[in-house]
XYZ file of C-alpha atoms in Angstrom:
577
model
C 0.000 0.000 0.000
C 2.817 2.437 0.857
C 4.309 2.143 -2.649
C 0.916 2.823 -4.233
C 0.431 5.875 -2.018
C 3.888 7.200 -2.974
C 3.026 6.843 -6.650
C -0.332 8.484 -6.037
C 1.237 11.493 -4.318
C 3.778 11.757 -7.152
C 0.931 12.086 -9.646
C 1.470 8.679 -11.265
C -2.213 7.900 -11.063
C -2.465 4.941 -13.447
C 0.404 3.113 -11.735
C -1.080 3.796 -8.298
C -4.509 2.689 -9.463
C -3.096 -0.625 -10.748
C -1.431 -1.311 -7.393
C -4.648 -0.500 -5.506
C -6.458 -2.928 -7.820
C -3.909 -5.632 -6.993
C -4.467 -5.102 -3.280
C -8.242 -5.305 -3.757
C -7.743 -8.587 -5.582
C -6.907 -10.278 -2.300
C -8.392 -7.740 0.164
C -11.693 -6.714 -1.502
C -13.014 -5.077 1.662
C -9.922 -3.024 2.453
C -11.446 0.451 3.023
C -8.201 2.316 2.324
C -7.666 0.505 -0.972
C -11.310 0.985 -1.962
C -11.124 4.692 -1.147
C -7.799 5.351 -2.827
C -8.645 3.317 -5.919
C -11.839 5.332 -6.225
C -9.959 8.578 -5.625
C -7.464 7.746 -8.390
C -10.387 7.020 -10.745
C -11.955 10.347 -9.737
C -8.745 12.227 -10.467
C -8.484 10.467 -13.841
C -12.027 11.571 -14.727
C -13.840 8.262 -14.230
C -16.303 9.630 -11.703
C -18.884 6.819 -11.924
C -16.295 4.188 -10.972
C -14.997 6.505 -8.240
C -18.462 6.754 -6.704
C -18.893 2.961 -6.708
C -15.611 2.296 -4.898
C -15.574 5.212 -2.457
C -19.171 4.412 -1.504
C -18.043 0.920 -0.478
C -15.330 2.473 1.701
C -17.886 4.804 3.310
C -20.186 1.865 4.028
C -17.302 0.121 5.805
C -16.055 3.232 7.667
C -19.014 5.656 7.878
C -17.477 8.028 10.412
C -14.504 9.210 8.301
C -15.065 12.789 7.033
C -12.351 12.517 4.363
C -14.132 9.600 2.729
C -17.467 11.444 2.858
C -15.870 14.527 1.341
C -14.279 12.632 -1.531
C -17.472 10.704 -2.196
C -19.384 13.983 -2.242
C -16.938 15.495 -4.717
C -17.121 12.418 -6.994
C -20.938 12.474 -6.831
C -20.853 16.165 -7.757
C -18.689 15.488 -10.801
C -20.938 12.600 -11.829
C -23.994 14.896 -11.681
C -25.770 13.653 -8.538
C -26.085 16.942 -6.663
C -28.572 15.701 -4.063
C -26.391 12.787 -2.899
C -23.281 14.967 -3.096
C -24.882 17.529 -0.779
C -25.913 14.787 1.665
C -22.410 13.324 2.000
C -20.655 16.690 2.202
C -23.012 17.822 4.961
C -22.299 14.562 6.764
C -18.558 15.233 6.435
C -19.082 18.634 8.072
C -21.238 17.110 10.808
C -18.316 14.820 11.610
C -15.767 17.647 11.342
C -17.211 21.196 11.258
C -13.815 22.832 10.571
C -13.127 20.748 7.443
C -12.128 23.425 4.914
C -12.134 21.056 1.927
C -15.686 19.914 2.624
C -16.861 23.535 2.963
C -15.233 24.302 -0.393
C -16.771 21.285 -2.144
C -20.192 21.884 -0.611
C -20.037 25.486 -1.810
C -19.446 24.272 -5.374
C -22.328 21.781 -5.201
C -24.729 24.365 -3.760
C -23.764 26.870 -6.455
C -24.625 24.293 -9.140
C -27.856 23.508 -7.269
C -28.952 27.156 -7.373
C -28.513 27.866 -3.656
C -26.079 30.711 -4.320
C -26.248 32.388 -0.917
C -25.407 29.200 0.979
C -22.709 28.417 -1.599
C -21.023 31.737 -0.924
C -21.264 31.217 2.842
C -19.548 27.810 2.736
C -16.881 28.965 0.299
C -16.044 31.988 2.453
C -15.700 29.622 5.402
C -13.296 27.433 3.449
C -10.986 30.416 2.805
C -11.183 31.402 6.486
C -10.264 27.914 7.660
C -7.549 27.331 5.049
C -6.380 30.696 3.634
C -3.430 29.032 1.910
C -5.575 26.981 -0.466
C -5.599 28.535 -3.940
C -8.611 26.510 -5.143
C -10.790 27.917 -2.361
C -9.967 31.502 -3.342
C -10.672 30.665 -6.990
C -14.066 29.190 -6.080
C -14.828 32.246 -3.975
C -13.971 34.492 -6.901
C -16.340 32.576 -9.169
C -19.191 32.773 -6.686
C -18.639 36.474 -6.082
C -18.755 36.938 -9.853
C -22.092 35.125 -9.802
C -23.251 37.746 -7.286
C -21.811 40.486 -9.572
C -19.509 41.568 -6.734
C -16.801 42.401 -9.231
C -14.214 44.083 -7.008
C -14.353 41.296 -4.426
C -14.203 38.704 -7.181
C -11.027 40.283 -8.568
C -9.468 40.345 -5.095
C -10.203 36.628 -4.650
C -8.654 35.672 -7.979
C -5.592 37.715 -7.073
C -5.314 35.827 -3.774
C -5.458 32.542 -5.698
C -2.712 33.700 -8.069
C -0.571 34.966 -5.199
C -0.629 31.419 -3.842
C -0.121 29.787 -7.244
C 1.163 32.051 -9.986
C 0.724 29.452 -12.739
C -3.012 28.891 -12.195
C -4.630 29.256 -15.644
C -8.274 29.103 -14.507
C -7.727 31.855 -11.925
C -5.697 33.932 -14.395
C -8.353 33.639 -17.106
C -11.086 34.555 -14.641
C -9.189 37.544 -13.255
C -8.672 39.001 -16.716
C -12.260 38.246 -17.700
C -13.616 40.207 -14.727
C -11.228 43.099 -15.322
C -12.930 43.536 -18.695
C -16.278 43.775 -16.867
C -15.197 46.358 -14.304
C -16.809 49.792 -14.810
C -14.360 52.703 -14.835
C -11.362 50.385 -15.185
C -8.276 52.095 -16.624
C -7.416 50.365 -19.957
C -3.700 50.936 -19.355
C -3.846 49.252 -15.949
C -5.882 46.378 -17.384
C -3.302 45.901 -20.163
C -0.502 45.934 -17.578
C -2.326 43.214 -15.634
C -2.524 41.131 -18.801
C 1.242 41.468 -19.210
C 1.883 40.407 -15.610
C -0.414 37.412 -15.886
C 1.101 36.363 -19.219
C 4.577 36.619 -17.722
C 3.613 34.442 -14.747
C 1.854 31.846 -16.908
C 4.177 31.666 -19.897
C 7.399 33.410 -18.962
C 9.492 30.238 -18.973
C 8.244 28.866 -22.285
C 10.829 28.286 -24.973
C 10.371 30.854 -27.756
C 11.566 29.571 -31.092
C 10.201 30.643 -34.441
C 11.334 29.229 -37.731
C 10.510 31.237 -40.808
C 10.667 28.470 -43.333
C 11.182 29.060 -47.004
C 7.879 30.358 -48.305
C 5.871 27.833 -50.258
C 3.846 28.909 -53.261
C 0.865 29.523 -50.983
C 0.753 31.387 -47.672
C -0.038 28.931 -44.905
C -2.579 30.189 -42.370
C -3.293 28.317 -39.134
C -6.260 28.779 -36.809
C -6.174 27.482 -33.225
C -9.398 27.103 -31.251
C -11.257 24.928 -28.776
C -14.539 26.322 -30.126
C -14.693 24.627 -33.521
C -18.155 23.368 -32.569
C -21.591 24.833 -31.819
C -20.227 28.117 -30.464
C -21.059 31.737 -31.253
C -17.508 32.530 -32.399
C -18.275 30.593 -35.586
C -20.887 33.173 -36.608
C -17.784 35.247 -37.353
C -15.136 32.639 -38.153
C -16.905 30.300 -40.579
C -17.401 32.922 -43.319
C -13.670 33.679 -43.278
C -12.754 29.994 -43.405
C -15.124 29.375 -46.298
C -14.076 32.413 -48.361
C -10.286 32.147 -48.199
C -8.693 32.300 -51.646
C -7.296 28.778 -52.014
C -5.150 29.792 -54.977
C -3.059 31.946 -52.624
C -3.644 30.498 -49.150
C -3.493 27.045 -47.600
C -5.607 26.706 -44.464
C -4.812 24.626 -41.380
C -7.206 24.302 -38.426
C -5.907 23.098 -35.053
C -8.993 21.841 -33.221
C -8.989 21.495 -29.436
C -12.549 20.134 -29.349
C -13.070 17.085 -27.134
C -16.605 16.392 -28.397
C -16.949 17.254 -32.101
C -20.428 17.990 -33.438
C -22.091 18.894 -36.740
C -20.553 22.363 -36.733
C -17.127 20.748 -36.278
C -17.760 18.580 -39.327
C -18.886 21.561 -41.377
C -15.834 23.603 -40.451
C -13.584 20.652 -41.201
C -15.024 20.464 -44.704
C -13.848 24.051 -45.342
C -10.253 23.502 -44.163
C -7.410 22.197 -46.310
C -5.849 20.480 -43.284
C -7.508 19.556 -39.983
C -5.361 18.790 -36.936
C -6.898 17.321 -33.776
C -5.004 18.694 -30.764
C -7.416 17.901 -27.922
C -5.374 16.420 -25.080
C -2.043 17.222 -26.733
C 0.568 19.113 -24.734
C 1.442 22.712 -25.568
C 4.944 21.632 -26.613
C 3.590 18.975 -28.955
C 1.107 21.387 -30.542
C 3.840 23.971 -31.055
C 6.037 21.308 -32.700
C 3.157 20.290 -34.971
C 2.598 23.889 -36.072
C 6.304 24.327 -36.790
C 6.352 21.116 -38.805
C 3.404 22.419 -40.848
C 5.501 25.548 -41.616
C 2.670 27.936 -40.799
C 3.262 31.532 -41.913
C 0.451 33.228 -39.954
C -1.110 31.664 -36.846
C -4.418 32.990 -35.482
C -5.607 32.624 -31.898
C -9.415 32.589 -31.651
C -9.796 32.135 -27.887
C -7.426 34.255 -25.798
C -8.101 33.921 -22.079
C -11.303 31.935 -22.464
C -12.082 28.414 -21.340
C -10.450 26.626 -24.265
C -7.602 29.049 -24.888
C -4.158 27.716 -25.874
C -2.064 30.846 -25.407
C 0.728 28.682 -24.000
C 1.176 27.369 -27.538
C 1.490 30.908 -28.890
C 3.970 31.800 -26.154
C 6.338 29.305 -27.769
C 6.166 31.300 -31.049
C 5.636 28.364 -33.416
C 4.843 30.687 -36.345
C 6.674 33.820 -37.511
C 3.494 35.934 -37.447
C 0.859 35.435 -34.747
C -2.485 37.233 -34.569
C -5.205 37.507 -31.897
C -8.784 37.920 -33.119
C -12.486 37.295 -32.452
C -12.497 35.254 -29.256
C -11.028 37.738 -26.780
C -11.483 41.534 -26.933
C -8.287 42.703 -25.244
C -4.532 42.303 -25.386
C -3.091 38.879 -24.642
C -0.135 40.502 -22.877
C 2.139 38.136 -24.797
C 5.299 39.462 -26.379
C 5.044 36.554 -28.812
C 1.665 37.737 -30.132
C 2.444 40.131 -32.982
C -0.936 41.592 -33.954
C -4.465 42.127 -32.693
C -7.326 42.726 -35.130
C -9.288 45.956 -34.651
C -11.022 48.453 -36.924
C -11.243 52.205 -37.405
C -14.058 52.506 -34.857
C -12.739 50.320 -32.037
C -9.193 51.687 -32.401
C -9.111 54.913 -34.426
C -5.802 55.793 -36.060
C -3.827 58.117 -33.827
C -5.459 56.948 -30.591
C -3.100 54.988 -28.356
C -4.398 51.511 -27.496
C -2.489 49.724 -24.718
C -1.291 46.181 -25.237
C 1.655 44.101 -26.349
C 0.439 43.577 -29.911
C 0.624 45.903 -32.871
C -2.791 46.719 -34.304
C -3.937 45.077 -37.508
C -6.573 47.646 -38.387
C -9.252 46.643 -40.893
C -11.004 49.499 -42.702
C -14.713 48.670 -42.292
C -15.201 46.202 -39.430
C -13.096 43.962 -37.204
C -15.413 41.028 -37.994
C -18.047 39.900 -40.451
C -21.205 38.107 -39.343
C -23.027 35.069 -40.681
C -26.371 34.513 -38.935
C -27.121 30.860 -38.192
C -29.435 29.005 -40.507
C -31.976 28.440 -37.737
C -32.589 32.180 -37.255
C -36.311 32.716 -37.981
C -37.866 35.363 -40.183
C -38.364 38.835 -38.739
C -41.691 39.183 -36.973
C -43.758 42.276 -36.251
C -42.618 44.507 -33.405
C -44.294 43.277 -30.186
C -45.373 46.838 -29.329
C -47.931 46.606 -32.154
C -49.769 43.931 -30.158
C -48.822 44.940 -26.614
C -49.431 48.658 -26.865
C -46.188 49.364 -24.977
C -42.464 49.153 -25.717
C -40.421 46.231 -24.413
C -36.730 46.842 -23.865
C -34.633 43.694 -23.709
C -31.407 42.027 -22.611
C -29.994 38.588 -23.411
C -26.550 39.383 -22.015
C -24.554 37.369 -19.505
C -25.779 38.289 -16.043
C -22.325 39.322 -14.781
C -22.442 42.108 -17.384
C -25.455 43.589 -15.575
C -23.351 45.602 -13.142
C -24.723 48.289 -10.828
C -24.140 51.093 -13.347
C -25.998 49.206 -16.085
C -28.942 48.360 -13.810
C -29.203 51.971 -12.630
C -29.237 53.191 -16.242
C -31.946 50.702 -17.197
C -34.029 51.716 -14.176
C -33.837 55.365 -15.257
C -34.898 54.426 -18.788
C -37.972 52.650 -17.400
C -38.805 55.501 -15.038
C -38.662 57.966 -17.939
C -40.884 55.647 -20.026
C -43.706 54.795 -17.574
C -45.506 52.292 -19.826
C -42.382 50.446 -20.978
C -41.310 46.996 -19.812
C -37.940 45.233 -19.598
C -37.445 41.597 -20.579
C -34.270 39.867 -19.333
C -33.530 36.391 -20.721
C -30.530 34.135 -20.106
C -29.652 30.513 -19.392
C -28.201 31.599 -16.021
C -31.459 33.215 -14.942
C -32.664 30.740 -12.308
C -35.067 31.646 -9.497
C -32.281 33.034 -7.277
C -30.952 35.347 -9.983
C -34.475 36.504 -10.789
C -35.090 37.360 -7.147
C -31.770 39.199 -6.877
C -32.453 41.299 -9.980
C -35.998 42.118 -8.864
C -34.598 43.321 -5.529
C -32.054 45.539 -7.289
C -34.687 47.122 -9.525
C -37.175 47.526 -6.664
C -34.516 49.444 -4.717
C -34.407 51.810 -7.710
C -38.214 52.285 -7.678
C -38.939 49.886 -10.555
C -41.499 47.313 -9.469
C -41.394 43.606 -10.420
C -44.488 43.998 -12.609
C -42.346 45.934 -15.090
C -39.574 43.343 -15.344
C -40.112 39.997 -17.075
C -37.515 37.266 -16.502
C -37.053 34.340 -18.894
C -34.916 31.380 -17.870
C -33.558 29.840 -21.073
C -33.174 26.445 -19.441
C -34.127 24.254 -22.414
C -31.038 23.574 -24.590
C -33.330 23.309 -27.625
C -34.815 26.739 -26.939
C -33.262 29.250 -29.323
C -32.615 32.693 -27.938
C -33.491 33.962 -31.431
C -37.133 33.338 -30.518
C -36.831 35.823 -27.650
C -36.191 38.681 -30.094
C -39.812 38.392 -31.233
C -40.740 39.687 -27.757
C -38.282 42.633 -27.696
C -38.684 46.038 -29.343
C -35.306 47.590 -28.404
C -32.157 45.832 -27.182
C -30.209 47.620 -24.447
C -26.487 47.009 -24.718
C -24.258 46.515 -21.676
C -21.067 48.291 -20.684
C -18.105 48.435 -20.267
C -17.905 45.125 -22.227
C -20.444 45.469 -25.010
C -22.498 42.511 -26.203
C -21.236 42.142 -29.773
C -22.744 38.760 -30.700
C -26.087 39.541 -29.050
C -26.269 42.885 -30.880
C -25.520 41.288 -34.266
C -28.267 38.711 -33.691
C -30.726 41.377 -32.509
C -30.137 43.585 -35.531
C -30.566 40.591 -37.844
C -33.960 40.035 -36.192
C -34.948 43.673 -36.789
C -34.364 44.823 -33.208
C -32.651 48.226 -32.840
C -29.779 48.439 -30.345
C -28.655 51.303 -28.119
C -25.007 51.210 -27.021
C -22.454 53.238 -25.091
C -19.110 53.964 -26.754
C -16.486 52.828 -24.265
C -12.768 53.476 -23.970
C -11.571 50.054 -25.196
C -12.081 47.615 -28.041
C -14.396 45.568 -25.801
C -16.512 48.628 -25.134
C -16.751 49.699 -28.776
C -17.612 46.474 -30.584
C -21.357 47.152 -30.818
C -20.644 50.754 -31.786
C -18.553 49.407 -34.656
C -21.510 47.347 -35.875
C -23.923 50.285 -35.662
C -21.481 52.606 -37.404
C -21.175 50.061 -40.207
C -24.955 50.213 -40.608
C -24.926 54.014 -40.633
C -26.765 54.134 -37.297
C -24.410 56.368 -35.332
C -27.386 58.042 -33.632
C -27.663 54.972 -31.367
C -24.081 55.241 -30.127
C -23.982 57.224 -26.881
C -20.936 59.128 -25.678
C -21.813 58.741 -21.984
C -24.376 57.137 -19.682
C -26.705 60.141 -19.686
C -26.792 60.143 -23.486
C -27.391 56.366 -23.457
C -30.412 56.815 -21.176
C -31.736 59.665 -23.321
C -31.302 57.750 -26.618
C -33.062 54.659 -25.288
C -35.883 56.809 -23.943
C -36.259 58.647 -27.243
C -36.536 55.508 -29.359
C -38.825 53.935 -26.763
C -41.234 56.828 -27.278
C -41.222 56.461 -31.064
C -43.186 53.299 -31.909
C -43.481 54.237 -35.590
C -39.677 54.373 -35.862
C -39.345 50.991 -34.119
C -41.829 49.374 -36.526
C -40.082 50.908 -39.537
C -36.722 49.613 -38.334
C -38.198 46.189 -37.664
C -39.080 45.900 -41.320
C -35.840 47.320 -42.741
C -32.922 46.368 -40.476
C -32.254 42.924 -41.940
C -31.972 44.315 -45.486
C -29.842 47.167 -44.198
C -27.562 44.728 -42.452
C -27.356 42.491 -45.510
C -26.105 45.458 -47.552
C -23.494 46.483 -44.953
C -19.795 45.544 -44.641
C -20.781 43.289 -41.742
C -22.354 40.836 -44.196
C -19.786 41.143 -46.972
C -18.106 37.832 -46.218
C -15.998 37.650 -49.365
C -15.012 41.325 -49.190
C -14.043 41.076 -45.551
C -11.901 38.009 -46.211
C -10.186 39.640 -49.186
C -9.406 42.675 -47.018
C -7.937 40.496 -44.287
C -5.887 38.529 -46.804
C -4.571 41.748 -48.313
C -3.339 42.853 -44.888
C -1.624 39.504 -44.351
C 0.116 39.637 -47.721
C 1.252 43.176 -46.937
C 2.747 42.401 -43.553
C 4.410 39.203 -44.733
C 5.903 41.020 -47.673
C 7.236 43.979 -45.732
C 8.161 42.483 -42.366
C 6.727 43.606 -39.073
C 5.179 47.048 -38.704
C 4.078 48.948 -35.600
C 0.541 49.325 -36.865
C -1.209 48.472 -40.107
C-alpha cells in the first residue's frame, strides 16, 4: 500500500490505481484501498467508478469525514447533486472545521442554485484554510455570480498569489477586469502582461521562418470549432479564403466534435486534432506544418491555448475574435481591430501591434436556424419592451441603474431579461435591485432559457429595443438582434471591448444609437422607446440594411484580411497596419 500511495502522491495515477487494484484482488473489503482506488479514478475523470468504490469504503467506515468529502466530490462530478450535498453535509457534521468539505459543498450548492449558501460555505473554506488557492478561486467565481466584481477580482488575485501558474484563476481575473466599470485600460493591459509573464514566462520561444511555399499557410487554433457563437464570425472567413493563394490549417482542441465541427472541417485544407495534446507537442506540430500566420481565436477563455502561442511556433501570430483585449504576450504580434474600435492616432495599450481593418473587425453570418423577422411586439402589446440577453455578470450596478432610469422615464415600458443563467435566485436578486431603484417587479419579465433546444433567437420576437451593456459590449447579441430587426442602443467605451457594438452600428450608418456617456445612453433609449413608428419601420428594414453592410460582406471582408496579411508578410513587421 505504501508504494501505491507514494506513486499516487507523485501524480502517477495509473500506476497507483493498478497497485490499488492488486491489493483489492486479495483484500476486496480493504477500506483504504477501496477509497484510494476510487480517488485515483476520480482524479483520472472516471467519476462513476470513483463513486462505486468510495461508496463501499464509506459503508465500511461511515465516520470518516475525508471519505465522505471525496465521495461527495465524486458524486458532484458525476452529476448527482442531491447525494453529493448529503455526504458533504455529513462530512461537516463529523468535522465542522473541514475546509475542503466547505469548499466542495459550496461548489455543489452553487450548481444547485442555492447561491447564498454556496457563498457562505466557500467563504468559510478560505477562512479555515487561507493558503488553499482553489478555495480563493471558487470564492472568486461565486462572487462573480453575485456580480460583486471588485471582491471577485481580489479573490482571484489571492489565488494567483498562492499559485502564480493557475490558468483558470488567471483567465477569470482578466475576464472580470474587462467587466469592471471605470477600469483604466492601461492598468488592465498591464495586468494582462503580468499574468502572461507568470503563466508563460518560462516557455521556450523559437520561431522558424521556413522558405515560403507557393501559398501562404494560415493556421487557426481554437477549442470552439463546434456549436459556439464565435463561428458566426469565423466560418465565413474559413469558407471564403482564396485557395489559390492560401493554404488553411485548423488546429482543433474540441473534445466532443459535433455537426458544426464537421462543417468547419469540410472548409479547411488540413484539420489537426489537438485535444489532449501538450502545448509543446502542438507547437512542434505547427512548426512542422511551416505555418506563416497563426491565429488565436480564444485568448483567455475556457479553451484558450495561449501557452502554444507563447512558444512562437509561427513567424506571425495574430489575436482575433475570441477575446477583446490584449493577450499581454510578447510573442503575439498583432491584434485585429477596426477604425471605430481603435481609431488611427489613438493609443491603445497592449503588447500587440494593431492590424486595423477598414470597415469592421469582424463579419457576421447569422445561423441558418434564425427565424424570419416578426412584427414589433409593441404593435400587439401597446407598450415598448426593452430587452437584454446578455450574460448576467455584465449587468453591473451602473448598467442596472441606467436601465431603471430608462424605465422611469418611459412609464408604460417593460424590460425583458432572458438568459440561461437566470434561475429563481438570480431573478429574485435582480428584482430586488430594480425595486430598490423604484422599478417594481411587474415591469420586469424574466425568462430562464433552461431548455437547450430553446433558441434565444425566438426571444427577439418579444423585444422592441435591445439595451447594450457596458463596459464590455455585447457584440454577438447585438448582431443577432439587428438581424432580427431589433434596434440596439449602445455606449461607446474606452476600449475595443466597449466599442464592438458601436462598430456594428457605425457600419450600418446608425451612429445616432451610439452614446458618448451614460446620460446620453439613457436619453437615446428613452427617445426611441417613445417612437413606436420608428421601431416598426426599423423592424421591417434592419435585416436588409444589415445584408447590404460591410458586416455581411463575407468575401469582401476576407479579401481585405488577406490583403493585410500579404502586406505584412511582404514587408516584415510594422508597428501598426
